Coordinates of C-alpha atoms in Angstrom, one line a residue:
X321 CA -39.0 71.5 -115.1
X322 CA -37.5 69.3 -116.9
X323 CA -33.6 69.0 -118.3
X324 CA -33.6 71.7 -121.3
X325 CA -37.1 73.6 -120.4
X326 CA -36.2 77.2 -120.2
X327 CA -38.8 78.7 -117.5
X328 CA -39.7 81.7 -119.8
X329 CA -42.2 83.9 -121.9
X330 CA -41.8 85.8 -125.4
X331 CA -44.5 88.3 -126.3
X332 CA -44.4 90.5 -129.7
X333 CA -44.9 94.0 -128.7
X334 CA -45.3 97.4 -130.3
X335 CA -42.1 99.4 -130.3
X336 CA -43.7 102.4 -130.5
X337 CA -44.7 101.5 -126.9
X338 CA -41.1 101.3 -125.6
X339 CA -38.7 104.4 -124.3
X340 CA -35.1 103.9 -123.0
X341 CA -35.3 105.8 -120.1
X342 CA -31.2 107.2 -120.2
X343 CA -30.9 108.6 -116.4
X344 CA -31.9 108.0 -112.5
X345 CA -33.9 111.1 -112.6
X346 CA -36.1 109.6 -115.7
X347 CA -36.5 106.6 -114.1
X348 CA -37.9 108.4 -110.6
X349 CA -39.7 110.8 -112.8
X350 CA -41.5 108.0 -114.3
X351 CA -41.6 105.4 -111.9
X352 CA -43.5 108.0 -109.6
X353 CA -45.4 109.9 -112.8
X354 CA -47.2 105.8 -113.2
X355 CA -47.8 105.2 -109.8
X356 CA -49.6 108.8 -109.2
X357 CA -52.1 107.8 -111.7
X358 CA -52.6 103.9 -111.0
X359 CA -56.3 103.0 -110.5
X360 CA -55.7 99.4 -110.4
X361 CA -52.8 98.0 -109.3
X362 CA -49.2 98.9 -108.2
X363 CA -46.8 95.2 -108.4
X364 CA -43.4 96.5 -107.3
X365 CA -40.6 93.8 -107.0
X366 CA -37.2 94.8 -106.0
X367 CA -34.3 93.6 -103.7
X368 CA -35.4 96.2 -101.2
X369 CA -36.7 99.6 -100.6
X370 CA -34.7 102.4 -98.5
X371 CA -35.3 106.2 -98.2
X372 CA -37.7 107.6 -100.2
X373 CA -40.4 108.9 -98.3
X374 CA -41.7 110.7 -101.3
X375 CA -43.1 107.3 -102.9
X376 CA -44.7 106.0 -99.8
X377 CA -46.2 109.2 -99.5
X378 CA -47.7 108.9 -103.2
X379 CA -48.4 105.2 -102.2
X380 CA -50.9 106.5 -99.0
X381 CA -52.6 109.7 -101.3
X382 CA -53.4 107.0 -103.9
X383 CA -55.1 104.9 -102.1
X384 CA -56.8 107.8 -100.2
X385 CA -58.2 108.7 -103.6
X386 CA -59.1 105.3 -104.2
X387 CA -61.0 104.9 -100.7
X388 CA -62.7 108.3 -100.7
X389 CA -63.8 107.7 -104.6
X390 CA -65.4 104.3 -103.0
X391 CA -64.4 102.1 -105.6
X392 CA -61.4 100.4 -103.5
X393 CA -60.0 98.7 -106.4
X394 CA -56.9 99.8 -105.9
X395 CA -54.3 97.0 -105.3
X396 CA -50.4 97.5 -104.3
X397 CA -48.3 94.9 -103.5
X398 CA -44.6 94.5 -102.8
X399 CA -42.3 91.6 -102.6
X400 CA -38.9 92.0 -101.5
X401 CA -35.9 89.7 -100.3
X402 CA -36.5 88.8 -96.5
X403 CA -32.9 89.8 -95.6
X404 CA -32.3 92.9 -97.0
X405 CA -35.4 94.5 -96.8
X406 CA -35.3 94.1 -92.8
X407 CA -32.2 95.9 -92.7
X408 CA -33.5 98.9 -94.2
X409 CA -35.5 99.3 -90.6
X410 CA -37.1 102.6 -91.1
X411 CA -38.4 101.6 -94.5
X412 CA -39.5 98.9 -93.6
X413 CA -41.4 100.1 -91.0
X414 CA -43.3 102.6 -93.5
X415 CA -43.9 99.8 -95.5
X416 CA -45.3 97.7 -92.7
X417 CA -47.7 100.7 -91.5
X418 CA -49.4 101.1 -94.8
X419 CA -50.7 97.4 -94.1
X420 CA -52.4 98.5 -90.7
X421 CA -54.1 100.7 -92.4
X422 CA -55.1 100.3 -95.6
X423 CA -55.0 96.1 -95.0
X424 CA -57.8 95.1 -97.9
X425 CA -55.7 97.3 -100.5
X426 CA -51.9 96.8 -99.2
X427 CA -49.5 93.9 -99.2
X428 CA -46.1 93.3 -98.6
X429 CA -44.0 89.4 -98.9
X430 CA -40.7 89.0 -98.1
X431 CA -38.8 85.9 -100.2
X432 CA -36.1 83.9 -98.3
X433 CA -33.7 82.3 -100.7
X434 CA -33.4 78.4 -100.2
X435 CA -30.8 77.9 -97.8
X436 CA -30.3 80.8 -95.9
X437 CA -30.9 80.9 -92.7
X438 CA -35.3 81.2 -91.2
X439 CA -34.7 84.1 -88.9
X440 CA -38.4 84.5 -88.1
X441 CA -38.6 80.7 -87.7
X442 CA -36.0 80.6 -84.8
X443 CA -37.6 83.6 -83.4
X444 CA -33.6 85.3 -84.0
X445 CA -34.9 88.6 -85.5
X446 CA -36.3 90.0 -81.9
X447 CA -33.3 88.4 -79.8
X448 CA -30.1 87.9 -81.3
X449 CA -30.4 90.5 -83.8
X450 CA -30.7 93.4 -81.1
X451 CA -27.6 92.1 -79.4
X452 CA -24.2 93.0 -79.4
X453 CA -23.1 89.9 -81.0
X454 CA -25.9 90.2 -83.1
X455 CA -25.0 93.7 -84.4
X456 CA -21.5 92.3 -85.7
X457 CA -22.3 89.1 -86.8
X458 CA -25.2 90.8 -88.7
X459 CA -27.2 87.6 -89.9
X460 CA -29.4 89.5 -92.8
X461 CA -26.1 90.4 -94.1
X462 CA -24.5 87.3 -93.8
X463 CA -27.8 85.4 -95.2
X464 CA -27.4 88.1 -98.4
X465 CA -24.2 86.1 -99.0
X466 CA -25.9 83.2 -99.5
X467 CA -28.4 84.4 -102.0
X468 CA -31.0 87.1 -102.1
X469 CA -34.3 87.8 -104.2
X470 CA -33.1 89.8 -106.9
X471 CA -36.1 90.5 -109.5
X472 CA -36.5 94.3 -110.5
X473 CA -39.6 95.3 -111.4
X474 CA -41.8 98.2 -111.9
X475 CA -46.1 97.8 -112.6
X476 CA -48.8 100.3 -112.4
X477 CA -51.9 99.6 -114.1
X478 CA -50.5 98.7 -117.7
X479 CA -46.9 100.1 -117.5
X480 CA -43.9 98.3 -116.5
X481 CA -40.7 100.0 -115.9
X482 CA -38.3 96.9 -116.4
X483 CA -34.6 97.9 -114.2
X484 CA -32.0 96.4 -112.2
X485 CA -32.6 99.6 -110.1
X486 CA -33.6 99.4 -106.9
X487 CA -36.2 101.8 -105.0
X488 CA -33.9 103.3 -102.9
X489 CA -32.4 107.2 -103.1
X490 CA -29.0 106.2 -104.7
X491 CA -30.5 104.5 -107.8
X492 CA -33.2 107.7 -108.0
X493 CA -30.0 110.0 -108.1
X494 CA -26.2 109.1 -109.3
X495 CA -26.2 104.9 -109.8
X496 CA -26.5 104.6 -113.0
X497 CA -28.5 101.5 -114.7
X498 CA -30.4 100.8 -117.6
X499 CA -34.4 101.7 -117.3
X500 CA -36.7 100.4 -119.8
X501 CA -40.5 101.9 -120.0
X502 CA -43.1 100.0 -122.0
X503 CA -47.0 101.2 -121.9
X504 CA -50.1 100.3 -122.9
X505 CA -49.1 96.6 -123.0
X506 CA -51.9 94.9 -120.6
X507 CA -51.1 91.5 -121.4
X508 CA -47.6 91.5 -120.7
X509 CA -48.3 94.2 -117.1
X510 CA -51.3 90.8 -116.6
X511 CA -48.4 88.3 -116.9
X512 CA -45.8 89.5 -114.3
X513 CA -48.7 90.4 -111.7
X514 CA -49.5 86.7 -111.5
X515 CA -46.4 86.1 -111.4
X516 CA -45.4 88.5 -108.3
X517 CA -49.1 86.8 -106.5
X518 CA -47.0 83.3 -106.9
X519 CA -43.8 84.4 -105.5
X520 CA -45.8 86.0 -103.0
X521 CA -47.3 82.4 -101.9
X522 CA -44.1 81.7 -100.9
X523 CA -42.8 84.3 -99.1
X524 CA -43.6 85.2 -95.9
X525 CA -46.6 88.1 -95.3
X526 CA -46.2 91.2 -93.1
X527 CA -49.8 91.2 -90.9
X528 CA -51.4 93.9 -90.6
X529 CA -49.9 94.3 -86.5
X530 CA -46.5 93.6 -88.3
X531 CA -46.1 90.2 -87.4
X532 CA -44.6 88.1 -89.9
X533 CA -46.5 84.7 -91.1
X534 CA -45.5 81.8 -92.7
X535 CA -45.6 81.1 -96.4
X536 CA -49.0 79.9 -97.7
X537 CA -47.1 77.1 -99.7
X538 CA -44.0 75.7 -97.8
X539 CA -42.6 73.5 -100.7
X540 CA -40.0 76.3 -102.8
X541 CA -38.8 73.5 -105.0
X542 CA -43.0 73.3 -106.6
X543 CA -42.8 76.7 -107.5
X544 CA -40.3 76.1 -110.7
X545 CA -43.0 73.4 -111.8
X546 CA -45.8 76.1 -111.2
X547 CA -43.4 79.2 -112.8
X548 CA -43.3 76.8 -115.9
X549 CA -47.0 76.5 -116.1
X550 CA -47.5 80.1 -115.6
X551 CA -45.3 81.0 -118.3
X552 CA -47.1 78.2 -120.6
X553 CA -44.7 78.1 -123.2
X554 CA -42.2 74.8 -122.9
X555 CA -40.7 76.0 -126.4
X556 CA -39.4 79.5 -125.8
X557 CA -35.9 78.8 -125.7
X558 CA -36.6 77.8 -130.0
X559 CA -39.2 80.4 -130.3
X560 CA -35.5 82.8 -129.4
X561 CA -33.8 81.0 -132.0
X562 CA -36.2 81.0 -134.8
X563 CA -36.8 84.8 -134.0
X564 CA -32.6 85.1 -134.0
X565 CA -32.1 83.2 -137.3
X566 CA -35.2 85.3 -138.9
X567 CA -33.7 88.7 -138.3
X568 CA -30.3 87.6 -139.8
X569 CA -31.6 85.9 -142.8
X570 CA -34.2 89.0 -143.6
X571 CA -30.8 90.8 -143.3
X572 CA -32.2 94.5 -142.3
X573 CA -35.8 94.0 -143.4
X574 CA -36.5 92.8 -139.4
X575 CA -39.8 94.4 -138.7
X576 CA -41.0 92.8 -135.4
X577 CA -40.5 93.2 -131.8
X578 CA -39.5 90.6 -129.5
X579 CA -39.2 90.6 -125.6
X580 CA -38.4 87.7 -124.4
X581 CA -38.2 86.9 -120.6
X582 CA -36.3 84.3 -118.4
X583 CA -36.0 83.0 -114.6
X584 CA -32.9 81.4 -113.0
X585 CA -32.6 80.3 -109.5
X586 CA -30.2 77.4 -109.5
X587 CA -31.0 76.5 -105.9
X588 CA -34.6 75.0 -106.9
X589 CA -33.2 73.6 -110.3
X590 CA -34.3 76.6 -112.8
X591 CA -31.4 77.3 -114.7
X592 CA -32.5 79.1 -117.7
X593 CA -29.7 81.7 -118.1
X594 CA -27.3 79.4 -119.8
X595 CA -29.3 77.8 -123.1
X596 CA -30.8 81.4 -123.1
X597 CA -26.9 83.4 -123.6
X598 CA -26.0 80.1 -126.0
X599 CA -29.2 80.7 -128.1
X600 CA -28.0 84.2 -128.5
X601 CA -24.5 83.4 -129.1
X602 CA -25.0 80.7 -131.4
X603 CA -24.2 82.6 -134.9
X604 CA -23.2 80.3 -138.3
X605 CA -21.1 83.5 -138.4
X606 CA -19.6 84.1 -135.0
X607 CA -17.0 86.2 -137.1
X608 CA -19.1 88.8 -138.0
X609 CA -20.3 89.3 -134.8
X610 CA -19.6 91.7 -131.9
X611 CA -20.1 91.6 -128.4
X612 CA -20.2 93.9 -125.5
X613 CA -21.2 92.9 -121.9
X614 CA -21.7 95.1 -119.2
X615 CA -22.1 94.6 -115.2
X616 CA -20.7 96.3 -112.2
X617 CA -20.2 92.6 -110.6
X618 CA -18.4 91.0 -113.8
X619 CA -17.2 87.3 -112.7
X620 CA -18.2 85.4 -115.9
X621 CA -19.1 81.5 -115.8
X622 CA -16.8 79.4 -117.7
X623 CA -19.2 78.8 -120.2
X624 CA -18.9 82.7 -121.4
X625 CA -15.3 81.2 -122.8
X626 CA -16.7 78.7 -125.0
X627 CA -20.2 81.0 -126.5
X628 CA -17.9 83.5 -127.3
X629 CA -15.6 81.5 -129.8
X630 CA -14.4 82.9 -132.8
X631 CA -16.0 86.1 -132.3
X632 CA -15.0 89.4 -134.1
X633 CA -14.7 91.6 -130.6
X634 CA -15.4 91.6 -127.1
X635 CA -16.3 95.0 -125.4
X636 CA -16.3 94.7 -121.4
X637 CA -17.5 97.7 -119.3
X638 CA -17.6 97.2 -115.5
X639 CA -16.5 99.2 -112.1
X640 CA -17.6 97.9 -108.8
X641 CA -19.8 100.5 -106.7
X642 CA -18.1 101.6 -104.1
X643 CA -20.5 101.8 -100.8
X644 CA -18.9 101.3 -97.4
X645 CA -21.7 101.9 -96.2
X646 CA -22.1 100.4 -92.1
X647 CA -20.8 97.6 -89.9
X648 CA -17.2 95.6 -90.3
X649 CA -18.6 93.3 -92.8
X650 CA -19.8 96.0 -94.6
X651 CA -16.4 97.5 -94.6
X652 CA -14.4 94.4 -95.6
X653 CA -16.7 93.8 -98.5
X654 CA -16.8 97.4 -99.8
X655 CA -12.8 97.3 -99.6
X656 CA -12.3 94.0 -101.3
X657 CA -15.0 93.8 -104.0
X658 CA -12.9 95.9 -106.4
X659 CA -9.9 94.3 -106.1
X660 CA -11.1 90.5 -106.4
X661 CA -13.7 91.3 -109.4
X662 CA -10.9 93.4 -111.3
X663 CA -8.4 90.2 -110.7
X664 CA -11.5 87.9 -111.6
X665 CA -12.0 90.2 -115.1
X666 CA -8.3 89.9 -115.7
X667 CA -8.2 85.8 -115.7
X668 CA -11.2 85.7 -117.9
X669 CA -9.6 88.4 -120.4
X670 CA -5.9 86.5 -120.1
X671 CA -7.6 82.9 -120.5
X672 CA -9.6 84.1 -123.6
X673 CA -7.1 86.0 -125.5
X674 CA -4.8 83.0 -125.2
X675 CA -7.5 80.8 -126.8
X676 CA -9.2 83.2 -129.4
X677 CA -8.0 85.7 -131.9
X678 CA -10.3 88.5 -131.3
X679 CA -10.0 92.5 -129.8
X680 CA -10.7 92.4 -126.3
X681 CA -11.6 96.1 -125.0
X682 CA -12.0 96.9 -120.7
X683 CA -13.2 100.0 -119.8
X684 CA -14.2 101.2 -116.1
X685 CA -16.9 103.4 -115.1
X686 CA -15.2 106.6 -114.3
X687 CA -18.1 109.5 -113.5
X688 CA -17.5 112.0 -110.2
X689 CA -19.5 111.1 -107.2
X690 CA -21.5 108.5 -109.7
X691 CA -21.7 104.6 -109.6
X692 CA -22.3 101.8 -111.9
X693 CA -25.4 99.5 -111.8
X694 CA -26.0 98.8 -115.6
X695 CA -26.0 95.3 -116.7
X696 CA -26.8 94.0 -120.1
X697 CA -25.4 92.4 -122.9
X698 CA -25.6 93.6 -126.5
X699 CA -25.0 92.1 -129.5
X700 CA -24.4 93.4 -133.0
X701 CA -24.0 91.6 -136.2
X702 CA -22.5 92.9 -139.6
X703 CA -25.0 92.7 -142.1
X704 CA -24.7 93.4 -146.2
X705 CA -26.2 96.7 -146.9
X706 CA -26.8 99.0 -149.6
X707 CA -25.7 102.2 -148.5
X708 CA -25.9 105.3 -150.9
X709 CA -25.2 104.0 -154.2
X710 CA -22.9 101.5 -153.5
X711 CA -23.1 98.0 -151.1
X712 CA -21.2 98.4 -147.8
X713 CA -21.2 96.9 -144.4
X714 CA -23.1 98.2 -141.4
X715 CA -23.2 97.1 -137.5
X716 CA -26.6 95.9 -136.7
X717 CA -28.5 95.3 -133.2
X718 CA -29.1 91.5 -133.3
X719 CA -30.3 91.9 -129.6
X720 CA -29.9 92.7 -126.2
X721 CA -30.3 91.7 -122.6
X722 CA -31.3 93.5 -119.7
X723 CA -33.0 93.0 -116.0
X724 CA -31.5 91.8 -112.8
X725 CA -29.1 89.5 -113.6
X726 CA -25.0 90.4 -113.6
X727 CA -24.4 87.8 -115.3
X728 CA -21.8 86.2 -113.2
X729 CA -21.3 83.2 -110.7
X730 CA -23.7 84.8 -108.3
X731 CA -27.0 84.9 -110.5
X732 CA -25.9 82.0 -111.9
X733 CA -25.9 79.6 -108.8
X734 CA -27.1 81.9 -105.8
X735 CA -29.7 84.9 -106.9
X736 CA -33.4 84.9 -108.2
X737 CA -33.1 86.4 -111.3
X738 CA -35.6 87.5 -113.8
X739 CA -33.8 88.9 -117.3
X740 CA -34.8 90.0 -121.0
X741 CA -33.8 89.5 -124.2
X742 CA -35.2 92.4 -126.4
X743 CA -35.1 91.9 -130.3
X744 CA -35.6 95.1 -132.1
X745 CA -36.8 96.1 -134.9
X746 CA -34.4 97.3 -137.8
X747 CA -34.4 100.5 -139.0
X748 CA -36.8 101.7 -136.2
X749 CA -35.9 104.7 -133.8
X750 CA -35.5 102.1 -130.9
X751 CA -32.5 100.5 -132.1
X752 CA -31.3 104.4 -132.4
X753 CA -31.9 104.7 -128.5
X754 CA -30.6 101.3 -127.7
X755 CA -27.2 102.5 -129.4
X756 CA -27.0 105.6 -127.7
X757 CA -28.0 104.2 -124.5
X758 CA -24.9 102.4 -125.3
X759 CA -23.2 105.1 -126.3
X760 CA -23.7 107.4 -123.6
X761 CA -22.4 105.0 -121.0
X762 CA -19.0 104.6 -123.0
X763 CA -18.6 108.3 -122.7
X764 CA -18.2 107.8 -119.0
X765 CA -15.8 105.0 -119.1
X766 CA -11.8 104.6 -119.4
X767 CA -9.7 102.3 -120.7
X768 CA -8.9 99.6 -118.2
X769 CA -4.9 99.4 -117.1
X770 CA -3.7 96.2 -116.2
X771 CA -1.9 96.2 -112.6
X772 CA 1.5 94.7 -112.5
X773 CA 1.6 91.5 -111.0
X774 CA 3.4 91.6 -107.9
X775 CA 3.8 88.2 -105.5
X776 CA 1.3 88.9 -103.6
X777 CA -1.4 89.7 -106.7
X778 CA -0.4 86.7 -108.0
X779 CA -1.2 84.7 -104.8
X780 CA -4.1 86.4 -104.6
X781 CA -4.8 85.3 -108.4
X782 CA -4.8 82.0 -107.4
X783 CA -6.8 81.7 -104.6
X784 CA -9.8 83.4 -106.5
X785 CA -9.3 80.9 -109.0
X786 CA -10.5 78.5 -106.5
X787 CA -13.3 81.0 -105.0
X788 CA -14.7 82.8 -108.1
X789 CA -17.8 80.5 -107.8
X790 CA -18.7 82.0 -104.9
X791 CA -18.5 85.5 -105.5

């Protein structure tokens, strides 16, 4: 891929063929209501799957169906990131069963980030791993430092629920994220199966007797050469902007929509997030623009300082989950995390007011017993309108972003990310929803204190100056 190439897709689809899904319970509701009536093919990527028995048990009485109709065209596969998909044991061990018995319909491949270390390789997944030392040190852990396979997505036959949810019973329940459903669009549900089948070729294969084999293709760094070709479209990143500049300059007559998609994984040199967010920020008006980002894992890149120049507002939402979940590492992260990426939002905030003449707004996620997992970026643009009988103002939807990414160091440099820009049309009952998704997520939020800087916040400032790029 060369210097510039974005490793991307847009397709035109029919809005009438997207919901906003505005709740973990939609999403299970869904998510399982597509998979019960597959006939063809379930493609589920996610970081990893953990307690919920209820979808494998959908997973085996489909493909009983399937079997006993004697068509066996029924096709499920999985990929998930090596790491943290063997630390959800029991799960795993589900997962791994359906292959003994259902081996012709069934697949599951595990991605191991570039650099992290081989534990099948070095045989340390029987040995170590089940000693004491091994317990603490807690290697899958350790390696999800390092980077982990972070694509979120959601196939059955031509539906594709598009998430930074994970299949596991907190995202089905009380973590909120953002949970887009679009049907009846075979060509794009065609596009992200190949897709998973050439991740797949690189990950390693549970065997039906739960061994674990190699990769079929050893070489990681091909597979942004063979993404590229998949995708097929070396001028997506202009395709963006022409599509951009033609829904300002038809200045609420937009008609179309636009769903755009993007890879980044920096360790094998595709790095497409960056001209992707400068496309969208690029504006001959940044003035009448405003912007609103939201992650639960907010460290911006330095580059956010510079795409958002001159514009009108910026809106943060963010709020680490908190999940102590088990093991001293665990522990230290989940008691950390908040602090360092509420002193990380405060530089970025402090840096950019002192450079730029624009309201800044921070809000936390503040629901009982509820977490934050929503990540997107959206971005609205103050078009000339006639409204009534008179010409006024109104705050359009230019776009958004959504999918796995948090936009922050760590999907920038460490994470395989797949995102989305969705252009919308104007005037259509999906921009409606896209507000309100919006909308509804602010009604859960406060506004964000700043903590008084003692001695020791202020040392601690400094020394995440130095260590932001690696969280």
């Amino acid at each position: 891929m060369s210097k510039g190439q974005v490793a991307g897709r847009l397709f035109r689809i029919n809005p009438e063929n997207i919901e906003v899904l505005d709740s973990p319970s939609s999403f299970k509701n869904e998510l399982f209501s597509i998979v019960k009536n597959a006939k063809k093919r379930v493609c589920i990527s996610s970081l990893y799957v953990n307690q919920v028995n209820e979808f494998n048990d959908i997973l085996k009485n489909i493909l009983e169906k399937d079997i006993l109709s004697g068509n066996n065209d029924l096709k499920i596969k999985f990929v998930l990131d090596l790491n943290r998909a063997i630390r959800s044991r029991i799960q795993f061990e589900q997962l791994a069963e359906n292959i003994r018995r259902y081996p012709k319909s069934f697949s599951l491949s595990l991605f191991r980030i570039p650099g992290t270390l081989d534990i099948y390789k070095y045989r340390i997944l029987p040995g170590l791993l089940n000693t004491r030392i091994g317990r603490y040190l807690n290697i899958p852990l350790i390696n999800e430092i390092i980077g982990v396979y972070h694509i979120k997505l959601y196939i059955a036959d031509d539906n594709i629920i598009i998430s930074g949810a994970n299949l596991s019973e907190e995202y089905l329940s009380d973590r909120q994220d953002r949970y887009i459903i679009i049907r009846d669009e075979k060509h794009i549900c065609d596009y992200f199966e190949k897709v998973i089948d050439l991740i797949g070729s690189y990950s390693y294969k549970v065997l039906p007797n739960k061994e674990i084999s190699q990769p079929c293709k050893k070489n990681i760094y091909q597979l942004k050469d063979e993404l590229l070709a998949l995708s097929g479209c070396p001028d997506v990143i202009d395709q963006l902007g022409s599509e951009i500049r033609r829904k300002i300059n038809e200045n609420g007559n937009y008609k179309d929509c636009v769903l755009m998609l993007f890879f980044q994984l920096s360790k094998i040199k595709i790095e497409s997030e960056k001209s992707v967010l400068q496309k969208l920020f690029s504006s001959p008006d940044p003035g009448s623009t405003d912007i609103t980002i939201v992650s639960p894992y907010l460290n911006l890149p330095d580059y956010f300082n510079k795409f958002l120049k001159g514009v009108n507002s910026l809106s943060i939402i963010s709020g680490v989950p908190l999940n102590p979940g088990k093991g001293i590492l665990q522990g230290i992260r989940s008691l950390l995390l908040p602090i360092i990426y509420d002193d990380i939002n405060q530089l970025f905030i402090h840096k950019l007011a002192k450079e730029e003449n624009c309201n800044i707004y921070y809000n936390e996620y503040n629901r009982q017993n509820w977490s934050l997992h929503f990540k997107g970026i959206y971005i609205y643009r103050k078009i000339k309108k006639i409204l009534g009988n008179a010409n006024g103002v109104k705050n359009t939807l230019l776009a958004t972003t959504l999918g796995s990414s948090n936009y922050n160091e760590r999907s920038k440099n460490r994470d395989f990310e797949c995102s989305f820009v969705l252009i919308p049309p104007e005037n259509h009952p999906l921009e409606d929803c896209l507000n309100n998704e919006l909308g509804n997520l602010r009604k859960h939020t406060i506004k964000h204190i700043a903590p008084i800087i003692t001695l020791r916040r202020f040392l601690c400032i400094k020394l995440i100056k130095y260590l932001k790029k690696y969280l």
